[in-house]
XYZ file of C-alpha atoms in Angstrom:
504
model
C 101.695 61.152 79.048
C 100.986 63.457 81.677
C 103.039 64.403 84.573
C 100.541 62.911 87.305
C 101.480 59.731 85.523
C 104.901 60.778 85.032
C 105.410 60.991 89.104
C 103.265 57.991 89.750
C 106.039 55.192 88.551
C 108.625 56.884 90.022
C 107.169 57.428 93.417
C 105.167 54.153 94.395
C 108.174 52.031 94.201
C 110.449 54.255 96.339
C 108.404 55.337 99.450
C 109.040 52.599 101.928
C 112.384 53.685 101.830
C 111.469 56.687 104.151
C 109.533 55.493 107.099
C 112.611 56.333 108.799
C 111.880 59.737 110.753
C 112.949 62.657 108.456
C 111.373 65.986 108.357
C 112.709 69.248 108.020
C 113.432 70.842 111.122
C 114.069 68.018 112.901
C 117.098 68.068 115.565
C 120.641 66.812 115.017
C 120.252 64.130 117.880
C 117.393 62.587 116.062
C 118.859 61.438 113.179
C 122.986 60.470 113.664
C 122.388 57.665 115.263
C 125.436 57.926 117.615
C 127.907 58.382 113.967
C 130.693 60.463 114.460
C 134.455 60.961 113.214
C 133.618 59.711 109.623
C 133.637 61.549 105.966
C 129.988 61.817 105.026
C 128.687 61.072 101.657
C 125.846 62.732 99.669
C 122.744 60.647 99.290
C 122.504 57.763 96.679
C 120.760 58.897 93.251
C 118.718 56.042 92.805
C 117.308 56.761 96.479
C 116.386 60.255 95.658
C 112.367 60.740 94.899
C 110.340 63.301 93.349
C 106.628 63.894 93.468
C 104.427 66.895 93.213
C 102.947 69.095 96.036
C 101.392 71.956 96.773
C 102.079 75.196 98.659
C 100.669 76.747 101.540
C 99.903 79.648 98.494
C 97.954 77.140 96.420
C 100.771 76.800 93.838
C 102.485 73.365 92.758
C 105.486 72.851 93.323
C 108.747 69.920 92.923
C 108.792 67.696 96.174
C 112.260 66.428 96.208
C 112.703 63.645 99.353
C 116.112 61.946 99.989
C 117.260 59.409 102.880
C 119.086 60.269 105.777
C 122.814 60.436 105.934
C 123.696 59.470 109.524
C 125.557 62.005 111.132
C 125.219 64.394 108.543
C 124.455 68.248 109.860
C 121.983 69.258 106.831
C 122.112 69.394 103.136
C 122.778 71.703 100.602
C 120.588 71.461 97.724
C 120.656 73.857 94.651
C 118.581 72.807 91.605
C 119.486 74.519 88.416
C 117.087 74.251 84.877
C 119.329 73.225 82.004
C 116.822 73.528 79.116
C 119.547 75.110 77.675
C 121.990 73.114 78.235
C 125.002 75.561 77.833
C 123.694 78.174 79.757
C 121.926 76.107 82.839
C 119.757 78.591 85.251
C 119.848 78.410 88.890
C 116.618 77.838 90.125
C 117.810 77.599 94.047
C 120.682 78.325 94.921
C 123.101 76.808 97.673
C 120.055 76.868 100.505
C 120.702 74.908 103.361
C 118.191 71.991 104.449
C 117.966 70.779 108.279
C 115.790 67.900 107.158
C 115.414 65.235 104.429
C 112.954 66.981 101.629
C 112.662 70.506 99.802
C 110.254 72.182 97.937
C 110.973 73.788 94.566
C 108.705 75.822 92.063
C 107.106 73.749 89.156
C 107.444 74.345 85.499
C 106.303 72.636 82.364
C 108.361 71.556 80.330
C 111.093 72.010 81.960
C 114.471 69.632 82.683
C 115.963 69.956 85.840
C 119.216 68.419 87.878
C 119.188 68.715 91.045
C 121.997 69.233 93.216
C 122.458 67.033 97.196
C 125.368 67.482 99.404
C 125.667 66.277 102.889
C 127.017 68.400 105.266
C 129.438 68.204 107.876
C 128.624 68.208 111.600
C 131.017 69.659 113.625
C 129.097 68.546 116.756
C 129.772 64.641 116.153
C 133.386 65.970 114.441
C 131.459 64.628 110.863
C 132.988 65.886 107.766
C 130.561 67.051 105.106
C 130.737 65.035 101.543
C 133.411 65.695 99.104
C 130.947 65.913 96.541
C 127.441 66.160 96.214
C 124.816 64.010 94.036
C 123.379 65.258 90.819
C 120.060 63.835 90.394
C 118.302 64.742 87.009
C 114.320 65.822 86.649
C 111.909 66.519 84.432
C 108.748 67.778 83.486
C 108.689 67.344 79.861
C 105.314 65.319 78.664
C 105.597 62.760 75.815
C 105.439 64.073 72.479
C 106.739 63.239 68.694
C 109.985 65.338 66.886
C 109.146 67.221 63.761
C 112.327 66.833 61.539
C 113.908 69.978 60.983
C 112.984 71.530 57.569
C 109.570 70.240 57.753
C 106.282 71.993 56.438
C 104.525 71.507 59.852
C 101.117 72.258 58.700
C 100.554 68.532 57.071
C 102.385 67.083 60.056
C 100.597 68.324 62.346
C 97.224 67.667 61.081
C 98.364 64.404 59.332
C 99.600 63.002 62.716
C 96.577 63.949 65.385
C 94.163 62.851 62.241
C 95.501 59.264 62.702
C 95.773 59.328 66.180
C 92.705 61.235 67.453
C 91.013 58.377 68.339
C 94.165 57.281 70.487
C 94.320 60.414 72.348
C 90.377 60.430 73.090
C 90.674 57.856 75.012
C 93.646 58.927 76.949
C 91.748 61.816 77.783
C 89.111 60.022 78.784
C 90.832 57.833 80.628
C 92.963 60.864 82.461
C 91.649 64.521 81.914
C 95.127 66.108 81.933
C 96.065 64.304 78.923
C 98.442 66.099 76.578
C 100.208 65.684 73.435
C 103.498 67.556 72.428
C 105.762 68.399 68.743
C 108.819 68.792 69.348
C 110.720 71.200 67.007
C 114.861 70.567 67.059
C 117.042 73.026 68.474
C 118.051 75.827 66.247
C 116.205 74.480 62.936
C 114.183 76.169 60.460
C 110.408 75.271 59.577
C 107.651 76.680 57.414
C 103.637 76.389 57.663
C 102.397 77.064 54.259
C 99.119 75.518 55.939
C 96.489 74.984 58.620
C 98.601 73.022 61.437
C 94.895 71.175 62.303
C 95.814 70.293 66.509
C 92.292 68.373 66.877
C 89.829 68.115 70.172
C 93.293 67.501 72.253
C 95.517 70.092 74.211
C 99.040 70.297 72.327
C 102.005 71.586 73.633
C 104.386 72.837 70.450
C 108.103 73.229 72.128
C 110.756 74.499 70.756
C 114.265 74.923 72.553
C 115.349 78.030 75.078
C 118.620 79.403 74.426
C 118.496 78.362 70.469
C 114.818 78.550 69.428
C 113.518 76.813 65.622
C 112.040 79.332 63.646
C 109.582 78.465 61.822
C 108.273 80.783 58.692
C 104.790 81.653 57.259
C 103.360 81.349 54.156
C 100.305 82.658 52.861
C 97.830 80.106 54.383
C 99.878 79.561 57.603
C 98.122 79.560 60.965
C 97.956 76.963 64.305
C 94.834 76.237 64.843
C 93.656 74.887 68.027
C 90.594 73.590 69.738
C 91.170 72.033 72.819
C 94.460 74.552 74.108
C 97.824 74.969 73.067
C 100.615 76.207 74.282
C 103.469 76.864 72.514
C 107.018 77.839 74.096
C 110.403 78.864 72.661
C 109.401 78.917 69.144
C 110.336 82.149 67.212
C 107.656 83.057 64.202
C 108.348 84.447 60.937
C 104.990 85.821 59.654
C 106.184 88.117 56.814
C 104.535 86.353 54.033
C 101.479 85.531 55.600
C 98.654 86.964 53.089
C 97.118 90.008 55.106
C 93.811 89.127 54.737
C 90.951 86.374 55.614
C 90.727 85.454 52.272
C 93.919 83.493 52.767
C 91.792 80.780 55.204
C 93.061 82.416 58.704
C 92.535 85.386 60.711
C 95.607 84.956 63.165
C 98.920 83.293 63.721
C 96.504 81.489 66.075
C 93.201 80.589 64.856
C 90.829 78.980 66.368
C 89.396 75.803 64.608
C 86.043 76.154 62.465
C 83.502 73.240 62.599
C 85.396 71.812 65.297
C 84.694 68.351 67.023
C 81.288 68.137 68.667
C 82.376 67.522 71.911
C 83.288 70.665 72.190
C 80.117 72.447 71.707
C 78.563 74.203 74.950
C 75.301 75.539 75.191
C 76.083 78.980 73.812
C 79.435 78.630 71.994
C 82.322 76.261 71.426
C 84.296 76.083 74.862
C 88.305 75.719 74.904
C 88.779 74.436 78.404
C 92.173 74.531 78.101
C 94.568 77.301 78.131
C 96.552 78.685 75.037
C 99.499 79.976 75.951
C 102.088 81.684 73.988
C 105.436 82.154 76.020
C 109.166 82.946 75.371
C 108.482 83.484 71.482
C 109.235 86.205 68.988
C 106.965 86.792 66.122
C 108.175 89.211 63.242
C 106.042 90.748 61.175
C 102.717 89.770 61.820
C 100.262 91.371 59.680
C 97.029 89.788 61.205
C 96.102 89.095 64.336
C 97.666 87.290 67.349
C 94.703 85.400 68.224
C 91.670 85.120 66.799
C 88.206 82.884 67.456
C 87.691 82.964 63.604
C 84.484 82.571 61.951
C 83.182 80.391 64.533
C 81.134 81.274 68.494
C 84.186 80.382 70.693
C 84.638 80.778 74.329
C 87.961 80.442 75.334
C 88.968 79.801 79.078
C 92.819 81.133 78.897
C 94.755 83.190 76.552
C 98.155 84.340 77.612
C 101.062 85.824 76.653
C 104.406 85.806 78.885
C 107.804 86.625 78.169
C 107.655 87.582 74.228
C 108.426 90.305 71.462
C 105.553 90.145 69.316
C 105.968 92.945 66.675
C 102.789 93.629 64.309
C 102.799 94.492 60.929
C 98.933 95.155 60.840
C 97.131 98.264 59.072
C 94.118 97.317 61.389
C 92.259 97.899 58.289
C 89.557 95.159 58.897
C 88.070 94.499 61.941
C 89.194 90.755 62.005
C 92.334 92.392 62.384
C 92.023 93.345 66.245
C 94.784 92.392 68.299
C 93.312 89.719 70.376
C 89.934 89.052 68.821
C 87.341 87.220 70.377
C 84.731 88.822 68.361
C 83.524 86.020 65.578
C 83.165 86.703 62.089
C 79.894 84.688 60.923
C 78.670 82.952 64.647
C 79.375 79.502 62.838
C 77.945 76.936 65.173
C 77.359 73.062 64.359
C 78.088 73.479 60.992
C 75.613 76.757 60.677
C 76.367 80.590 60.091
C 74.916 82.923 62.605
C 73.747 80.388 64.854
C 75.363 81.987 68.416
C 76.796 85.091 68.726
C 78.619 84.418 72.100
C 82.335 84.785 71.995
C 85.024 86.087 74.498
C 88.330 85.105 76.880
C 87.324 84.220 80.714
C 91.360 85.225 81.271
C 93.511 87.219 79.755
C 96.795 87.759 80.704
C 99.750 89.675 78.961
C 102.743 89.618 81.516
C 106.296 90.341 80.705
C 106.112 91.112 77.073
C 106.517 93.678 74.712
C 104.278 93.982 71.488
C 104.415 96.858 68.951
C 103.053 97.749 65.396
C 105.860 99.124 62.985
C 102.286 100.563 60.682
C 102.857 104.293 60.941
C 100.055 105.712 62.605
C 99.048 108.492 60.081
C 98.364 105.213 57.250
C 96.767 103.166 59.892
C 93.232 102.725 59.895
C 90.565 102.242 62.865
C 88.747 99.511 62.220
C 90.686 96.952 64.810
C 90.976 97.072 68.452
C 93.301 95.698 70.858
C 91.053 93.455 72.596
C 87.613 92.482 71.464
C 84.966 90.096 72.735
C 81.305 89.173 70.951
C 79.460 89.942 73.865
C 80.390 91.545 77.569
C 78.111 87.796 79.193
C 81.410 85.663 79.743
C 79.421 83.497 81.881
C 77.460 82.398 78.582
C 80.088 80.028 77.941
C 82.603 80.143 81.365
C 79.709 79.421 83.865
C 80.502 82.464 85.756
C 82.078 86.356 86.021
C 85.381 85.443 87.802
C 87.532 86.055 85.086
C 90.552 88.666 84.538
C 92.493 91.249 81.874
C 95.654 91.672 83.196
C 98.278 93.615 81.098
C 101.748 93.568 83.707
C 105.081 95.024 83.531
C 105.078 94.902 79.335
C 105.362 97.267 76.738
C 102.651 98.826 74.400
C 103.497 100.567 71.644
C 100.779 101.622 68.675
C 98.002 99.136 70.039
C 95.746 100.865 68.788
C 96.529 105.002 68.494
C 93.056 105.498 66.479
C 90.518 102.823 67.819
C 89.045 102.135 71.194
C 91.355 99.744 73.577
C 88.345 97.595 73.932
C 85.168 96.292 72.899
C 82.265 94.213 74.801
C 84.401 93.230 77.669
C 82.914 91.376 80.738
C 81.337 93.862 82.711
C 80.620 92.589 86.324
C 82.205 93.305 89.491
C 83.482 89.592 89.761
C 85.774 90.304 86.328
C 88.467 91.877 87.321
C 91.206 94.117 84.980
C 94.520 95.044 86.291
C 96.649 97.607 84.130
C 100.131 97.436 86.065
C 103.637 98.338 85.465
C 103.392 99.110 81.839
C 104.405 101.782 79.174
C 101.734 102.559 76.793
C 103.146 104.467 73.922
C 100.845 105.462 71.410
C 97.157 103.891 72.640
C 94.323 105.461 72.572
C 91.170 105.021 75.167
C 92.632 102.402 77.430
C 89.170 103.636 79.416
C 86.839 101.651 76.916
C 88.175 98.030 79.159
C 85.646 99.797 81.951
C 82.294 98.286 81.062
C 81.325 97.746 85.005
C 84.139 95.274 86.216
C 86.603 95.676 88.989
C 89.808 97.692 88.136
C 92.828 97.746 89.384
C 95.355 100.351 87.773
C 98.590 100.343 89.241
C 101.867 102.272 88.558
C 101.303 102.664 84.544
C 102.737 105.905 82.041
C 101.032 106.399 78.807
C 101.866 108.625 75.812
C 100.341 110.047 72.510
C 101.769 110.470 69.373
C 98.546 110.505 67.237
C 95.939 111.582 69.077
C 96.606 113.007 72.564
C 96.100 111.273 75.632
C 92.547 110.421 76.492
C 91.673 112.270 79.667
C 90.170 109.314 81.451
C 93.162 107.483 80.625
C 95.406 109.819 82.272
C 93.334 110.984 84.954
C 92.675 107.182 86.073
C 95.175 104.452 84.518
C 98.178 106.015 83.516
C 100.486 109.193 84.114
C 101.221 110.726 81.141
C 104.735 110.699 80.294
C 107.173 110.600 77.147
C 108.700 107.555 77.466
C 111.631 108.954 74.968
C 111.003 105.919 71.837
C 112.488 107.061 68.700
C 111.823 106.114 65.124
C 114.707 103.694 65.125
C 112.953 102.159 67.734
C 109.078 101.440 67.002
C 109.928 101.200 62.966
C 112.403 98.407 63.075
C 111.411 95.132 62.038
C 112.055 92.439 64.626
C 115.662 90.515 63.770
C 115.245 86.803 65.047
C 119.293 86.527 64.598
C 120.176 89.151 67.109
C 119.546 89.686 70.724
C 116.328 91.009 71.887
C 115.614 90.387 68.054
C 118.077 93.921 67.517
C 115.234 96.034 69.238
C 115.656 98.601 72.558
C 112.577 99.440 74.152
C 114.317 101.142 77.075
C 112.567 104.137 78.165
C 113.691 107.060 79.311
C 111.358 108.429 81.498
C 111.171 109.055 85.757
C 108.154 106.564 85.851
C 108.655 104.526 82.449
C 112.450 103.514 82.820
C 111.512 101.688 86.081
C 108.383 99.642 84.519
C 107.595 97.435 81.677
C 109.098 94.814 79.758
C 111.735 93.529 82.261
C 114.135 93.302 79.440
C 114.321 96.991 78.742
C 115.328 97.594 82.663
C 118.691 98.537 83.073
């Protein structure tokens, strides 16, 4: 299911309902039809309609529409996001609405309830509703519940093996097609193997406020091929096997000899984004992403909202970071057949990741970032791509190695360094390969080697950002808040910037 379709039932049957003249700003006198001395009440649920919009920005948002209550002198909506439903978020909060509809900001994945209450009118001596309607929404796409306990490796690639045919022909039938796995709130998994997602975009959701966790074995890895994005899932990568030889190169790994409708003319293409957001990974000794043995282009890799914390020597260079850089070129089922390979968009944004490898035992084969080749448009079509790295924390990626390695390098790519503490890495410069740069409010420190001048003279001020050994050592604890880590920084520049969660 997808969430055009989602909308579509919902809103075709309820429409006629508002020919009656209802916009926002419209006056009093238009709409109370003479009503006066009475106790209002708050719009019917089964009136209220939602549908999707978009912004004056570009952005999509929640169109919620209700019918007029005669009389009434406004409504006051707040919508609150109760994914967690003991700790519900509000999302707007008590606004007041001279009309009969209201915008709200869209997320996936995401139930909502929605709050309605007619006003009063003290001009027709109306009394506003004694209570207002609570109208639930939601954004969540269909999907199938692991049990808790699993080993959701087989499940995974058991269930879209039987049903890849199905979900070809959904998206075929509607391109924004996606399939979701549900993990239950608070359980425990493990992936002792490939999790095989198929030529179809997965979403793998866990639960905010009480997250599965799901824990590693050797051969572990997710490995995509058409997007994935995988939210409120906690990782446990300690006894992953450090090395290629165990089948993977990542906690996400892209798929090798994947299906053939995938292949571009230069590389693989994931049109689709992958998305890691509001996750914790613990000791990951490989690296976050990686294209694998095989020529990948990948449209969208992001990171938002997470503790990722390494446990990666960066003695290989499959080890790098994010790596885009492919092992062997494997392409239609032959080895060094294309040698394209990199991310059109990059984003790391709210997030802290940090290696607890002391620096004087690490080695410098791995980078942060790495693409095949600085040509994006090989596979994307065009330039117009980004690296942005905002308001996050850096700490030992990478103090011996270059930031970088073949990224894009037209003016139409465009990298933006902003808000962030960079303890720890060396050459953030080597991103500058002839793009468009934007570096914005960032402090940077060394511990192993010192600052690179570039660095400091262009991207970052150099400033001690006051991280201790109990800090950048610890291992991530996935029981305790903030996983029992405290990035705060004590700095003028770097207590004001990075993660948000480290702000006081």
């Amino acid at each position: 299911m997808t969430l055009k379709k989602l909308f579509g039932g919902i809103c075709c049957a309820a429409m006629a309902m508002f020919a009656v003249s209802c916009a926002q700003g419209v006056e009093d006198e238009a709409w109370t039809s003479g009503v006066s001395g009475v106790q209002l009440e708050s719009p019917a649920a089964d009136a209220v309609v939602f549908s999707l919009a978009t912004d004056a920005s570009g952005n999509e948002q929640v169109k919620v529409q209700w019918p007029v209550s005669m009389g009434a002198g406004g409504y006051e909506i707040t919508v609150f996001n109760v994914n967690d439903i003991d700790n519900p978020e509000i999302v707007v909060d008590h606004v007041t609405v001279d009309g009969c509809s209201y915008l709200f900001p869209l997320s996936e994945d995401t139930n909502y309830e929605v709050s309605i209450l007619s006003l009063g009118n003290e001009k027709y001596n109306n009394k506003g509703a004694a209570t207002a309607t609570m109208v639930p929404f939601s954004t969540m796409i269909g999907g199938v519940t692991i049990p808790a306990g699993s080993e959701i490796g087989q499940f995974i690639t058991e269930w879209m093996t039987s049903h890849v045919a199905e979900y070809k022909a959904a998206m075929a039938a509607d391109p924004n097609f996606e399939w979701a796995f549900d993990l239950e709130r608070g359980a425990a998994y493990t992936l002792d193997q490939a999790a095989d997602f198929g030529p179809i975009p997965v979403r793998l959701r866990g639960t905010q406020g009480n997250r599965p966790v799901v824990t590693l074995g050797e051969k572990g890895t997710l490995r995509p091929s058409r997007g994935l994005k995988i939210k409120n899932v906690n990782f446990d990568c300690a006894g992953m096997y450090p090395d290629s030889k165990a089948g993977h190169r990542g906690l996400i790994s892209m798929m090798i000899d994947p299906d053939e409708s995938l292949a571009g003319a230069q590389s693989y293409y994931c049109d689709k984004p992958i998305r890691i957001e509001s996750c914790w990974v613990r000791e990951l000794p490989v690296s976050l992403f990686n294209i694998d043995n095989c020529a990948w282009g990948i449209n969208e890799f992001r990171v938002a909202d997470c503790i990722i914390q390494l446990n990666n020597r960066l003695d290989n260079a499959w080890k790098t970071i994010i790596c885009a850089h492919s092992g062997t070129g494997r392409y239609l089922g032959t080895d060094s057949a294309k040698w394209y390979g990199g991310i059109a968009n990059t984003m790391i944004l709210n997030s802290t990741i940090y290696n607890i490898w002391p620096s004087d035992t690490l080695k410098d084969t791995g980078y942060f970032i790495r693409f095949s080749n600085q040509d994006i448009s090989k596979f994307y079509g065009s330039y117009n791509g980004c690296f942005d790295i905002k308001n996050s924390t850096l700490v030992r990626c990478v103090p011996r190695k270059d930031f970088g390695n073949n990224i894009a390098n037209k003016t139409q790519y465009v990298i933006t360094f902003e808000n962030t503490n960079f303890w720890d890495c060396y050459r953030l410069q080597k991103v500058k390969r002839g793009g468009t740069y934007v570096w914005k409010n960032n402090t940077i420190w060394g511990v192993f080697n010192s600052v690179d001048s570039t660095d400091k003279q262009e991207i970052a001020t150099e400033e001690n950002m006051g991280f201790t050994d109990e800090n950048i050592f610890k291992v991530l604890d996935l029981t305790q808040p903030n996983g029992g880590v405290n990035f705060t920084a004590t700095g003028t520049i770097s207590s004001t910037i990075g993660d948000p969660r480290w702000l006081n």
